[in-house]
Short mmCIF file of C-alpha atoms in Angstrom, two decimals:
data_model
loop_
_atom_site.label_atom_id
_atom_site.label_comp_id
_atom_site.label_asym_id
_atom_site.label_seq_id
_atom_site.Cartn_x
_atom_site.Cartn_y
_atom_site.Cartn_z
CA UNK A 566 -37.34 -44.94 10.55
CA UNK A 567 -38.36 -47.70 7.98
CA UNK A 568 -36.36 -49.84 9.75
CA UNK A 569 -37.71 -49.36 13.27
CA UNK A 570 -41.34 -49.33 11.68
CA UNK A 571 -40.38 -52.75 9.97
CA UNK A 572 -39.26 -53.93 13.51
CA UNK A 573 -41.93 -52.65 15.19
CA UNK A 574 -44.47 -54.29 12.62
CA UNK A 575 -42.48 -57.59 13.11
CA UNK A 576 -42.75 -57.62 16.64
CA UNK A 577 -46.16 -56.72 16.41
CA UNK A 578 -47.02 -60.32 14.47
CA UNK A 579 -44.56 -61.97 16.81
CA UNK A 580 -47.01 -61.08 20.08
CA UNK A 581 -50.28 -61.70 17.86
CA UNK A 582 -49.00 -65.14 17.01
CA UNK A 583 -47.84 -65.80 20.73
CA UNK A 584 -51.32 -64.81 21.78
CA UNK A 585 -53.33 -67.37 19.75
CA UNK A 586 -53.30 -71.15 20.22
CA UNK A 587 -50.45 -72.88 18.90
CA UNK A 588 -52.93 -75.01 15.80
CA UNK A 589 -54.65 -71.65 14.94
CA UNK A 590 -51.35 -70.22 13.99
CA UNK A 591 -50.50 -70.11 10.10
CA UNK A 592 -54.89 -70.90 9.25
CA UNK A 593 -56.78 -68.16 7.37
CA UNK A 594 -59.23 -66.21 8.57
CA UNK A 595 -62.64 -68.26 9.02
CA UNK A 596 -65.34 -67.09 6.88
CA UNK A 597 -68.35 -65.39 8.68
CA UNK A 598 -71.02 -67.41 7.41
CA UNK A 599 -70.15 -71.00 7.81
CA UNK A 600 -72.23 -74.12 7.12
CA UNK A 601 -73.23 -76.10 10.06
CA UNK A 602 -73.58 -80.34 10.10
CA UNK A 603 -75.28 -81.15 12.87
CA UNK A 604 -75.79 -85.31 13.17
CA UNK A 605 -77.99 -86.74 16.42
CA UNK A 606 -77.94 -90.29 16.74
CA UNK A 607 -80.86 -92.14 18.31
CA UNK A 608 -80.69 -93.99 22.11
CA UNK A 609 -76.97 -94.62 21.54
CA UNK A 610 -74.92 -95.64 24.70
CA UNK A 611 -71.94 -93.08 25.87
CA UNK A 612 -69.58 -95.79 25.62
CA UNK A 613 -70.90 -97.25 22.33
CA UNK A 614 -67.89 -95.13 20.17
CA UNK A 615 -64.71 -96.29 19.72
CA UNK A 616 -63.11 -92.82 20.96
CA UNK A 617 -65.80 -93.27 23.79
CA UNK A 618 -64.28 -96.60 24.71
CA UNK A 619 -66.08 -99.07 22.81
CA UNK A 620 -64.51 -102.30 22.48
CA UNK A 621 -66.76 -104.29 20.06
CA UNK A 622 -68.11 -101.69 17.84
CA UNK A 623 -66.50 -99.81 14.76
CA UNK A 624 -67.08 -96.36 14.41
CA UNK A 625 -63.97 -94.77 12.37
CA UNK A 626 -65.87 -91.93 11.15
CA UNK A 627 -67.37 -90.30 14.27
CA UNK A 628 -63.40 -91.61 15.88
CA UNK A 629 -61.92 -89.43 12.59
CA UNK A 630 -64.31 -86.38 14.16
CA UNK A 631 -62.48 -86.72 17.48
CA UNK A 632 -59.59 -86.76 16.42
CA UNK A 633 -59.94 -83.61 13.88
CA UNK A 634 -61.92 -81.66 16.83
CA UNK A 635 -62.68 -81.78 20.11
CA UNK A 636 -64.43 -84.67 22.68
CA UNK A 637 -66.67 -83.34 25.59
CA UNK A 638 -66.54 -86.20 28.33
CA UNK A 639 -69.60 -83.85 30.36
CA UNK A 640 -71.92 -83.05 27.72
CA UNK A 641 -75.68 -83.87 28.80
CA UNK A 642 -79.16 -84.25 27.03
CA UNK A 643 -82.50 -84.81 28.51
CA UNK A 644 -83.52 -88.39 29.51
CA UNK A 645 -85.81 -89.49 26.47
CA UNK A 646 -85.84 -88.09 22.61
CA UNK A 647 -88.82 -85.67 22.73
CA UNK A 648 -87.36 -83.18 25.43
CA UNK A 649 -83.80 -83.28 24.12
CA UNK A 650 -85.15 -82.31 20.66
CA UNK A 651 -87.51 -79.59 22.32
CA UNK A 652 -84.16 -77.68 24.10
CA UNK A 653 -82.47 -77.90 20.85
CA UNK A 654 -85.12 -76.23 18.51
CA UNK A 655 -86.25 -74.00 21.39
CA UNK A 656 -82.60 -73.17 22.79
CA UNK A 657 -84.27 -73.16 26.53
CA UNK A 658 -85.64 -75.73 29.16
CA UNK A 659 -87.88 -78.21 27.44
CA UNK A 660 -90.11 -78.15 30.55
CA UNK A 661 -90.69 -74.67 29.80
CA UNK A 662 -92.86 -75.77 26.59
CA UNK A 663 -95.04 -78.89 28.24
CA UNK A 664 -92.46 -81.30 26.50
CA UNK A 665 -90.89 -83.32 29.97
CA UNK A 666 -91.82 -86.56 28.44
CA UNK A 667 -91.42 -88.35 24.95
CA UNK A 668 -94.55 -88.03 22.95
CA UNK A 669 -96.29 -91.51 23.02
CA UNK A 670 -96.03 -93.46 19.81
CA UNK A 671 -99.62 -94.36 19.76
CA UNK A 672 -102.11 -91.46 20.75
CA UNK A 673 -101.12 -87.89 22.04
CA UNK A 674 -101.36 -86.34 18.48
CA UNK A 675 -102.46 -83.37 19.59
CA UNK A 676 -99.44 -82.40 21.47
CA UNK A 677 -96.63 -81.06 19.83
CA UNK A 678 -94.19 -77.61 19.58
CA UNK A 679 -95.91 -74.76 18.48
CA UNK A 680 -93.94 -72.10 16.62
CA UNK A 681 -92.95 -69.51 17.80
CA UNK A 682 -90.79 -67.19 15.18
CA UNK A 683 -87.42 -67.86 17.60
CA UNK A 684 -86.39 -71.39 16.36
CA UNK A 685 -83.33 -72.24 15.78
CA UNK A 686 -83.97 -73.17 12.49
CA UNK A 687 -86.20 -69.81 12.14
CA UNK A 688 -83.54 -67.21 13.04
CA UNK A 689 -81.35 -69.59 10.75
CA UNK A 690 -83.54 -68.88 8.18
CA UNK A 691 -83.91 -65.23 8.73
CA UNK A 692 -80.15 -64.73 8.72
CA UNK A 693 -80.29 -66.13 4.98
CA UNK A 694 -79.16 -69.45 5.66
CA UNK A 695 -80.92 -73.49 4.07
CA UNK A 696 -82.00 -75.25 6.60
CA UNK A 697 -82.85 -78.77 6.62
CA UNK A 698 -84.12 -81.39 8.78
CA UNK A 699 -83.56 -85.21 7.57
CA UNK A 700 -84.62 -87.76 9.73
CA UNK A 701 -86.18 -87.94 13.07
CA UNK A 702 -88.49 -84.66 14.68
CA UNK A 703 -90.62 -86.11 17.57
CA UNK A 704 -91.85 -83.20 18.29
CA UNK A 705 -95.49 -83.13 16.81
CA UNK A 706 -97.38 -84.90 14.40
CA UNK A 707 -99.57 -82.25 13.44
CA UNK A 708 -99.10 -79.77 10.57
CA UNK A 709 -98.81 -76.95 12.76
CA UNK A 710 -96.01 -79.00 15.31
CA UNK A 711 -94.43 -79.60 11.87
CA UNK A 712 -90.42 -79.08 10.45
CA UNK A 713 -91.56 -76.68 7.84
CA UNK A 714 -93.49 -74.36 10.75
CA UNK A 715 -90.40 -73.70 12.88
CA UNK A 716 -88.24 -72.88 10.17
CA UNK A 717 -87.07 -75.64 8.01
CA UNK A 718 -87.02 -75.37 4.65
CA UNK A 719 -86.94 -79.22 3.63
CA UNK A 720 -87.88 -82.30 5.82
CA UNK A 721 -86.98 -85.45 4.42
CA UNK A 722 -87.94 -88.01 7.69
CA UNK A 723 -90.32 -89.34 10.10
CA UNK A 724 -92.44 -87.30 12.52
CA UNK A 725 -92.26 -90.59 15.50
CA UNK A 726 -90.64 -91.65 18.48
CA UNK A 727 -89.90 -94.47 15.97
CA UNK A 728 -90.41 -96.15 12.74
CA UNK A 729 -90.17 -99.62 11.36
CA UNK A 730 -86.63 -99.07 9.24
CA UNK A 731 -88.17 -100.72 5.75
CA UNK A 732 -92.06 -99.92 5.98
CA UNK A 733 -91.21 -96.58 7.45
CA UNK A 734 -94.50 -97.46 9.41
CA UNK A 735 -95.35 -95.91 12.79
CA UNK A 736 -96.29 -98.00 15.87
CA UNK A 737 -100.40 -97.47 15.15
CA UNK A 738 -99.71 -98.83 11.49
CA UNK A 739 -99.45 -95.28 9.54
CA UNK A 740 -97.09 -94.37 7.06
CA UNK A 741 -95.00 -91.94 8.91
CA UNK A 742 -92.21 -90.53 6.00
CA UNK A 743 -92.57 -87.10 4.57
CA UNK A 744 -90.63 -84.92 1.81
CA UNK A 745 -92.02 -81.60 3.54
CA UNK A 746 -95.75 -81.76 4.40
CA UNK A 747 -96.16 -84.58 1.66
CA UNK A 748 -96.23 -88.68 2.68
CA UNK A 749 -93.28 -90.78 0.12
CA UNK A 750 -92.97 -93.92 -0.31
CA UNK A 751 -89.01 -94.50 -1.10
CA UNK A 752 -88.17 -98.13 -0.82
CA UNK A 753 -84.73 -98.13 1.82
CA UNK A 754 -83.44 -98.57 5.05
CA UNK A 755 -84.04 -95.55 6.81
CA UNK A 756 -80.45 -95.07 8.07
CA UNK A 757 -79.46 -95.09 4.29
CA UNK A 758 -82.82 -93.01 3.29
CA UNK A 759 -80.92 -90.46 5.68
CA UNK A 760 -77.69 -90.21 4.56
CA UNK A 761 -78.45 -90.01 0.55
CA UNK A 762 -80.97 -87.38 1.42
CA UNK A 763 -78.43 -85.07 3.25
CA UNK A 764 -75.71 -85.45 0.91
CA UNK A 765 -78.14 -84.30 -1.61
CA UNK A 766 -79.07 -81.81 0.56
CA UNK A 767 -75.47 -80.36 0.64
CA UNK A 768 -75.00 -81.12 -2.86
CA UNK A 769 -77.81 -78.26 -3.50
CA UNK A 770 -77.18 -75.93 -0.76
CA UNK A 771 -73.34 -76.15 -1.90
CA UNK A 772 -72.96 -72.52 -3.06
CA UNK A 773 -75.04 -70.94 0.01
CA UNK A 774 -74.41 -71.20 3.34
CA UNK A 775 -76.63 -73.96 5.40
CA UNK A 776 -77.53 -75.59 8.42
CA UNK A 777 -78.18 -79.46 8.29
CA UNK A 778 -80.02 -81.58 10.96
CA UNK A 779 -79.07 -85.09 10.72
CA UNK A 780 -81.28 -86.86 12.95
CA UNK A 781 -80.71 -91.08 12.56
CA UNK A 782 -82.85 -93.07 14.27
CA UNK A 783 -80.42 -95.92 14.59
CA UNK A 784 -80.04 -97.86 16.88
CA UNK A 785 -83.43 -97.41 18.64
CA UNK A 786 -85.95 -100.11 18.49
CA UNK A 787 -87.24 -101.53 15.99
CA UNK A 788 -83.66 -103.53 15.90
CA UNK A 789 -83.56 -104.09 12.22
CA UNK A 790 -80.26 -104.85 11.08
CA UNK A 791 -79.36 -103.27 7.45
CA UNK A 792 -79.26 -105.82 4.33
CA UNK A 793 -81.92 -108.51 5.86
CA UNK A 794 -85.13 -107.39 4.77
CA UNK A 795 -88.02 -107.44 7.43
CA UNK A 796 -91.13 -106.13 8.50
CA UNK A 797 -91.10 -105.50 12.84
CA UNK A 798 -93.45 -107.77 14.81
CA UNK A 799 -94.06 -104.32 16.14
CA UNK A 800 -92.85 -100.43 16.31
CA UNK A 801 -92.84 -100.37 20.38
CA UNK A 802 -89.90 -101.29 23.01
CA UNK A 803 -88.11 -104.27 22.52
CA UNK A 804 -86.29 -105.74 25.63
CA UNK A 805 -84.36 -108.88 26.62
CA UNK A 806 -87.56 -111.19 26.90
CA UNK A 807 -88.84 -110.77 23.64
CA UNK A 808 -88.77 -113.77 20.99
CA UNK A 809 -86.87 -113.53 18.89
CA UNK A 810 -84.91 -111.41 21.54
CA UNK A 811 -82.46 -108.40 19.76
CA UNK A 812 -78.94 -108.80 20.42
CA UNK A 813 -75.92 -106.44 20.97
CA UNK A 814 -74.13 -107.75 17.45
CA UNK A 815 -78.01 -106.36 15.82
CA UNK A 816 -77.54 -102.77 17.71
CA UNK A 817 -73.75 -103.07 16.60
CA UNK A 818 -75.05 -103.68 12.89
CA UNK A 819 -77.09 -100.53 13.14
CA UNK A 820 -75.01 -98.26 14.57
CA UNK A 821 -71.86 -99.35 12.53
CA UNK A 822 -74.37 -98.40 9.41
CA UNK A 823 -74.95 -94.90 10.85
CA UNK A 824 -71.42 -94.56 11.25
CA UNK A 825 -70.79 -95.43 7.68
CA UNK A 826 -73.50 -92.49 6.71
CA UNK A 827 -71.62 -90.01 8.61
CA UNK A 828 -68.71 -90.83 6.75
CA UNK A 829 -70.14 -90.17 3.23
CA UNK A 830 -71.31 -86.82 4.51
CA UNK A 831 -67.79 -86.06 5.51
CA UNK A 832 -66.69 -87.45 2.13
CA UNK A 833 -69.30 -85.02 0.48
CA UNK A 834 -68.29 -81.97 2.52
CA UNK A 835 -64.63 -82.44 1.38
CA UNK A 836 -65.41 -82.97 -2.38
CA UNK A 837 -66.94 -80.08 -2.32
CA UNK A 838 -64.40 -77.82 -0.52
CA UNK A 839 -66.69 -77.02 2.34
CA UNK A 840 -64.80 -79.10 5.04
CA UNK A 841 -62.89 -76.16 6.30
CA UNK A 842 -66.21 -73.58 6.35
CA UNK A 843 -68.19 -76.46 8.14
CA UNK A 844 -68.78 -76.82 11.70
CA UNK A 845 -69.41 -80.30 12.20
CA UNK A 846 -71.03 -81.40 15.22
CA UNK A 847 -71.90 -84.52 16.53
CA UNK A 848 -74.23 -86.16 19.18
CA UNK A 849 -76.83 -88.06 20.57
CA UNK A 850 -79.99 -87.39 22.24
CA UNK A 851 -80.01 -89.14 25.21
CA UNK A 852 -78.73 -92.75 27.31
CA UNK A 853 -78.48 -96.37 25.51
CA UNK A 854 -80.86 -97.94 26.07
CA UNK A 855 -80.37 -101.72 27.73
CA UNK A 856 -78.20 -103.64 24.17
CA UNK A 857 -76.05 -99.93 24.89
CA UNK A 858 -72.69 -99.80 26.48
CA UNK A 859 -73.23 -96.89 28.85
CA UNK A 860 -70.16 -97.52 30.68
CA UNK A 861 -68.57 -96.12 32.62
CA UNK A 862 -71.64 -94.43 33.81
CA UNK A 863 -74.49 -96.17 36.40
CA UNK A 864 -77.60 -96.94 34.62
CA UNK A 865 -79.65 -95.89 31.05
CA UNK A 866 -82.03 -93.99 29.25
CA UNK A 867 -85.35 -92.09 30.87
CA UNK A 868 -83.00 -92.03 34.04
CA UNK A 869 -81.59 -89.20 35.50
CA UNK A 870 -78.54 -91.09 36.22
CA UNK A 871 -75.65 -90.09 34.11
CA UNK A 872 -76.50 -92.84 32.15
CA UNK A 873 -79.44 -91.27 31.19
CA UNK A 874 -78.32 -87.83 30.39
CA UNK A 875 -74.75 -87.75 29.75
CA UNK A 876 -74.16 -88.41 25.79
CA UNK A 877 -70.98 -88.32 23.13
CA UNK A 878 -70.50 -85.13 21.71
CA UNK A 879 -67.75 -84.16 19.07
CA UNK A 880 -67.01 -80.84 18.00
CA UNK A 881 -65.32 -80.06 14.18
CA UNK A 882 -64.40 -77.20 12.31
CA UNK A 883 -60.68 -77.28 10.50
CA UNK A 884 -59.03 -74.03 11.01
CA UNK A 885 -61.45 -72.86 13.91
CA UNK A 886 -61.47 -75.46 16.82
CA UNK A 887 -58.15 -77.60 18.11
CA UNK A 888 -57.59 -81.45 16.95
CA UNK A 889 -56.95 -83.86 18.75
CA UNK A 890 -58.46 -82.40 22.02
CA UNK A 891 -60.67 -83.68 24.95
CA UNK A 892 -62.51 -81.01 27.04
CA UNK A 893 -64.55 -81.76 30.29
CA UNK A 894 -66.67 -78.00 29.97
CA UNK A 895 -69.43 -78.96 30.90
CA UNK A 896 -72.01 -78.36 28.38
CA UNK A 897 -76.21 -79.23 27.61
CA UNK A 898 -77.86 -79.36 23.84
CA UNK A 899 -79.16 -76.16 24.46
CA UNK A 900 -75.23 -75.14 24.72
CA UNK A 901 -76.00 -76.08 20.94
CA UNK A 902 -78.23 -74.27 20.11
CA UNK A 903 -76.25 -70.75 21.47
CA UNK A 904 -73.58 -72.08 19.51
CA UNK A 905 -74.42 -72.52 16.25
CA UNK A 906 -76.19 -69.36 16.18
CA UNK A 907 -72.90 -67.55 17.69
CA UNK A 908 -70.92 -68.98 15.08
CA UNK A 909 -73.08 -68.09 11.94
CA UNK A 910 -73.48 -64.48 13.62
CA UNK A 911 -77.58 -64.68 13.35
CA UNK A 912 -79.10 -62.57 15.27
CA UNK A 913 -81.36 -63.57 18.34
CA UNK A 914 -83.87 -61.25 19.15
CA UNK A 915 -84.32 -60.61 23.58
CA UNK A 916 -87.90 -62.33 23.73
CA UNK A 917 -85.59 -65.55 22.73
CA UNK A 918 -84.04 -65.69 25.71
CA UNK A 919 -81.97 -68.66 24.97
CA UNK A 920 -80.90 -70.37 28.20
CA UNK A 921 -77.98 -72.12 26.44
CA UNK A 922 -74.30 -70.95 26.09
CA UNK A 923 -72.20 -70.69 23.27
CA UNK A 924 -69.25 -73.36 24.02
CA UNK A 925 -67.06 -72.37 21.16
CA UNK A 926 -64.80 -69.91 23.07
CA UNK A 927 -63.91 -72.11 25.53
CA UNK A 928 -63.22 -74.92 23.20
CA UNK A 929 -61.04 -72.93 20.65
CA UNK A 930 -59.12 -72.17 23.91
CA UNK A 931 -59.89 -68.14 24.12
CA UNK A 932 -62.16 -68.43 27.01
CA UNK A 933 -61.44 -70.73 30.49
CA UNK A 934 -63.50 -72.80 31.39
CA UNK A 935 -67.38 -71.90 33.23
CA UNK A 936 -68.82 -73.54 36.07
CA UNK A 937 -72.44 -74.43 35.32
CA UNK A 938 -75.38 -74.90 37.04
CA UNK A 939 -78.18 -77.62 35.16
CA UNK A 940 -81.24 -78.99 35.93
CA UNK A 941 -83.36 -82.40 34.94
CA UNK A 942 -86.87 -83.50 35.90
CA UNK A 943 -88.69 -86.49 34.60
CA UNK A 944 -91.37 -88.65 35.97
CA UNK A 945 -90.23 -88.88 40.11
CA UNK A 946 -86.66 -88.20 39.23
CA UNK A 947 -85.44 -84.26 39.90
CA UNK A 948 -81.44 -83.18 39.72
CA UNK A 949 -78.79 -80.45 39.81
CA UNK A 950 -75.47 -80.60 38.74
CA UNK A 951 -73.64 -77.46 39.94
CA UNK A 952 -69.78 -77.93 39.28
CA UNK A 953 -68.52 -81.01 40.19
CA UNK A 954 -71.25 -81.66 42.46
CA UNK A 955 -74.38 -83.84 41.20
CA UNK A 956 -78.05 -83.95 43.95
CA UNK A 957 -80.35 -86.59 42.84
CA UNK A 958 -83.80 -86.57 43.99
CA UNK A 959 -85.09 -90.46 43.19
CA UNK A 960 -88.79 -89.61 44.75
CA UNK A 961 -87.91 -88.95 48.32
CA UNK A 962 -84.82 -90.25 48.00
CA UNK A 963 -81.53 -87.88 47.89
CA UNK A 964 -78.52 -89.02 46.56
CA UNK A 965 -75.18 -87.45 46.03
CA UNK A 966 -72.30 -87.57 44.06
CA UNK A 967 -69.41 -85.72 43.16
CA UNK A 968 -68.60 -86.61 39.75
CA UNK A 969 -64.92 -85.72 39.61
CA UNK A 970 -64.23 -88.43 41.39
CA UNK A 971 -66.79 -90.46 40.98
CA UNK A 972 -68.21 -90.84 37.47
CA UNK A 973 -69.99 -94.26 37.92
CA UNK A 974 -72.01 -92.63 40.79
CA UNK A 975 -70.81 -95.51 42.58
CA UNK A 976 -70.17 -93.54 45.95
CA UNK A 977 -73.52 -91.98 47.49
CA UNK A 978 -72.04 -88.80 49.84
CA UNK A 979 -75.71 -87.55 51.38
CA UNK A 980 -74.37 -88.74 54.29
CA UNK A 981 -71.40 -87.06 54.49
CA UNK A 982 -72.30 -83.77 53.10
CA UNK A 983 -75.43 -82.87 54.23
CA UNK A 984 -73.90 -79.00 54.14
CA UNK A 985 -74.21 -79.48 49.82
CA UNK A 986 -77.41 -81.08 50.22
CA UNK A 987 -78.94 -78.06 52.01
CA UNK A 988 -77.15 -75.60 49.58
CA UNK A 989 -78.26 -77.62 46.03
CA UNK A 990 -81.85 -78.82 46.92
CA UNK A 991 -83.72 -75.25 47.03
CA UNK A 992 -81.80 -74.81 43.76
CA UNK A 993 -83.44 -77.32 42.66
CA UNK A 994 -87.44 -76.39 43.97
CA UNK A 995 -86.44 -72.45 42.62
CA UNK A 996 -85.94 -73.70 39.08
CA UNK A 997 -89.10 -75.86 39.01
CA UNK A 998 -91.19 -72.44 40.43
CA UNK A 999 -89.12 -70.58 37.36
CA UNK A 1000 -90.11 -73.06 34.70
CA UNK A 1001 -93.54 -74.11 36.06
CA UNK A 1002 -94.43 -70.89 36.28
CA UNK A 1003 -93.69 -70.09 32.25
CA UNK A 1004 -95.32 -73.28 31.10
CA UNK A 1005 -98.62 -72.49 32.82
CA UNK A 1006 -98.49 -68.90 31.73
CA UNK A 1007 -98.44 -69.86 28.52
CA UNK A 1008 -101.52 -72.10 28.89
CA UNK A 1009 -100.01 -75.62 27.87
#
């Protein structure tokens, strides 16, 4: 009988191993209260990474995430900073809050996100975990639109669209760098400011579990390359006819030092013995701007092109998720937002109704793949991407594409499918009803 039980038990393992995914086979049970690292970079191009394709810039450390975890090719943000940020801390349509457009650098103060108890960072918090927020917010200047309201126990960073890099000035002339609720005056670039503050941050949270925000603002304008000292002629856009104009080798400067940061927060996490308990994630919050490599998508940032929208993202967590893998899922930074709080098992209360999915099924390879349906407004641009298919409304103007084929939206198909067009476009008019509706209920 031992011996049958023994072969029985044997077999048993055999199947179980069968069943799971070839690299999970052999790891140790993941811990259920894992550390996540979650690092945003600021209006950088979805071709501006080396595993994205880049040809002239070097990015080994967000390349070494790819290759220890898995690429999304389909992952999408919202045009401009201010919206993608809102969907993240919100886990729902931005539009749903009043928060379509970036706040203005100059003026608007008295806009912002309120609080509402069902942050990510809140129900974070309430499930016992640090959380911190170093670098950019962009989501209020106000005390009440502030970090520390929605949830985060430390801010170190800069409550702007953007900041000069060495005054840490705002584009009105304010000092715009906190510790918390308090103005500091450290002396830095800010891309460095960033990365010492959340390897400190780490360093002191090492023994508890914790969720990081990483928010660079490189390589938005101001272009300030690291090492050379300067003061901006002015926090505000920067284009091509500007004297002295910004070059690409600048915005390659700036995002090669970003690069370098997330690299000695990888270093830190391994020093520590956390790299195997840490869901890394990386992103950025919406299209390059016009010194970006977007390719090989049509157009750029505050478009709802797929130059506009569609942005890097990088999944890592040893142990947990495949290396070495690409995944096309299509997936939005609200998907985020489900996911982080699916893998530290927080709960969400039902008035949170997160709009987002949790992504980590289907990219640890238990789950198949979903087909999703996602929506974009800004200014006189309105789309839907359902499946492969992608309707863009540019005012009256309807374009097409089906982005299988066609990922450079080279190949307009109204024409030819006017049958999708009449399925997709009252998609598109239901959805605005749903979220117009909320956002005037609630008085913003």
């Amino acid at each position: 009988m031992r011996g049958c039980r023994n072969a029985l038990v044997a077999a048993g393992i055999a199947c179980l191993a069968a069943a799971s995914p070839a690299w999970a086979q052999g790891q140790p049970a993941t811990p259920q209260r894992p550390n996540v690292v979650l690092i945003i970079t600021d209006d950088v191009g979805y071709g501006d990474f080396g595993s994205y394709g880049a040809p002239d810039i070097k990015t080994p450390n967000v390349d070494r995430l790819a290759r220890e975890g898995v690429k999304l090719t389909d992952f999408y943000a919202a045009p401009t900073c201010t919206p993608t940020r809102a969907s993240l801390i919100t886990g729902r349509y931005q539009q749903r809050v009043a928060l379509e457009e970036a706040l203005p650098s100059v003026g608007g103060r008295d806009r912002g996100l309120l609080p509402t108890g069902r942050s990510l960072p809140q129900l974070l918090k309430n499930n016992k975990y640090a959380t911190g927020l170093i670098g950019k917010w962009h989501l209020g200047w106000k005390p009440e639109f502030g970090p520390n309201e929605h949830g985060f126990d430390y801010f170190f960073g800069f409550k702007s669209g953007a900041i000069d890099f060495y005054t840490h000035e705002s584009a009105d002339g304010s000092h715009d760098l906190f510790e918390n609720t308090t103005p500091v005056h450290p002396d830095g670039y800010m891309t460095d400011l960033i990365t010492a503050h959340a390897v400190r941050f780490i360093e002191q949270h090492a023994a508890e579990p914790f969720f990081l925000d990483v928010s660079y603002n490189a390589a938005h304008w101001p272009f300030q390359v690291p090492d050379h000292y300067s003061k901006a002629a002015q926090v505000a856009y920067q284009g091509p006819l500007d004297n002295p104009s910004p070059t690409r080798a600048d915005y390659a400067a700036m995002l090669e030092r970003a690069d370098a940061g997330v690299g000695q927060i990888l270093q830190k996490l391994a020093a520590l013995g956390l790299e195997r308990n840490t869901l890394v994630i990386f992103t950025n919050d919406n299209g390059g701007e016009w010194l970006s490599r977007n390719a090989p998508l049509f157009n750029r940032k505050a478009t709802l092109w797929e130059g506009g929208i569609r942005v890097a993202s990088i999944f890592r967590w040893p142990g947990r998720l495949p290396a070495d893998k690409v995944s096309d899922q299509v997936g939005i930074f609200m998907d985020l937002t489900a996911s982080i709080l699916a893998a530290t098992n927080t709960p969400v209360p039902a008035e949170a109704r997160l709009e987002g999915v949790n992504l980590l099924p289907i990219l640890e390879g238990r789950s198949p793949q979903m087909t999703r349906t996602l929506f974009w407004r800004t200014q006189n641009q309105k789309a839907v991407r359902r499946g492969d298919w992608k309707l863009l409304a540019n005012g009256p103007l309807l374009f097409l594409f089906n982005l299988r084929d066609d990922i450079g939206e080279h190949t307009d198909l109204a024409a030819a499918r006017t049958d999708v067009i009449r399925e997709m476009r009252p998609l598109i008019t239901a959805w605005e009803t749903d979220v117009d509706a909320e956002r005037k209920g609630s008085g913003r």
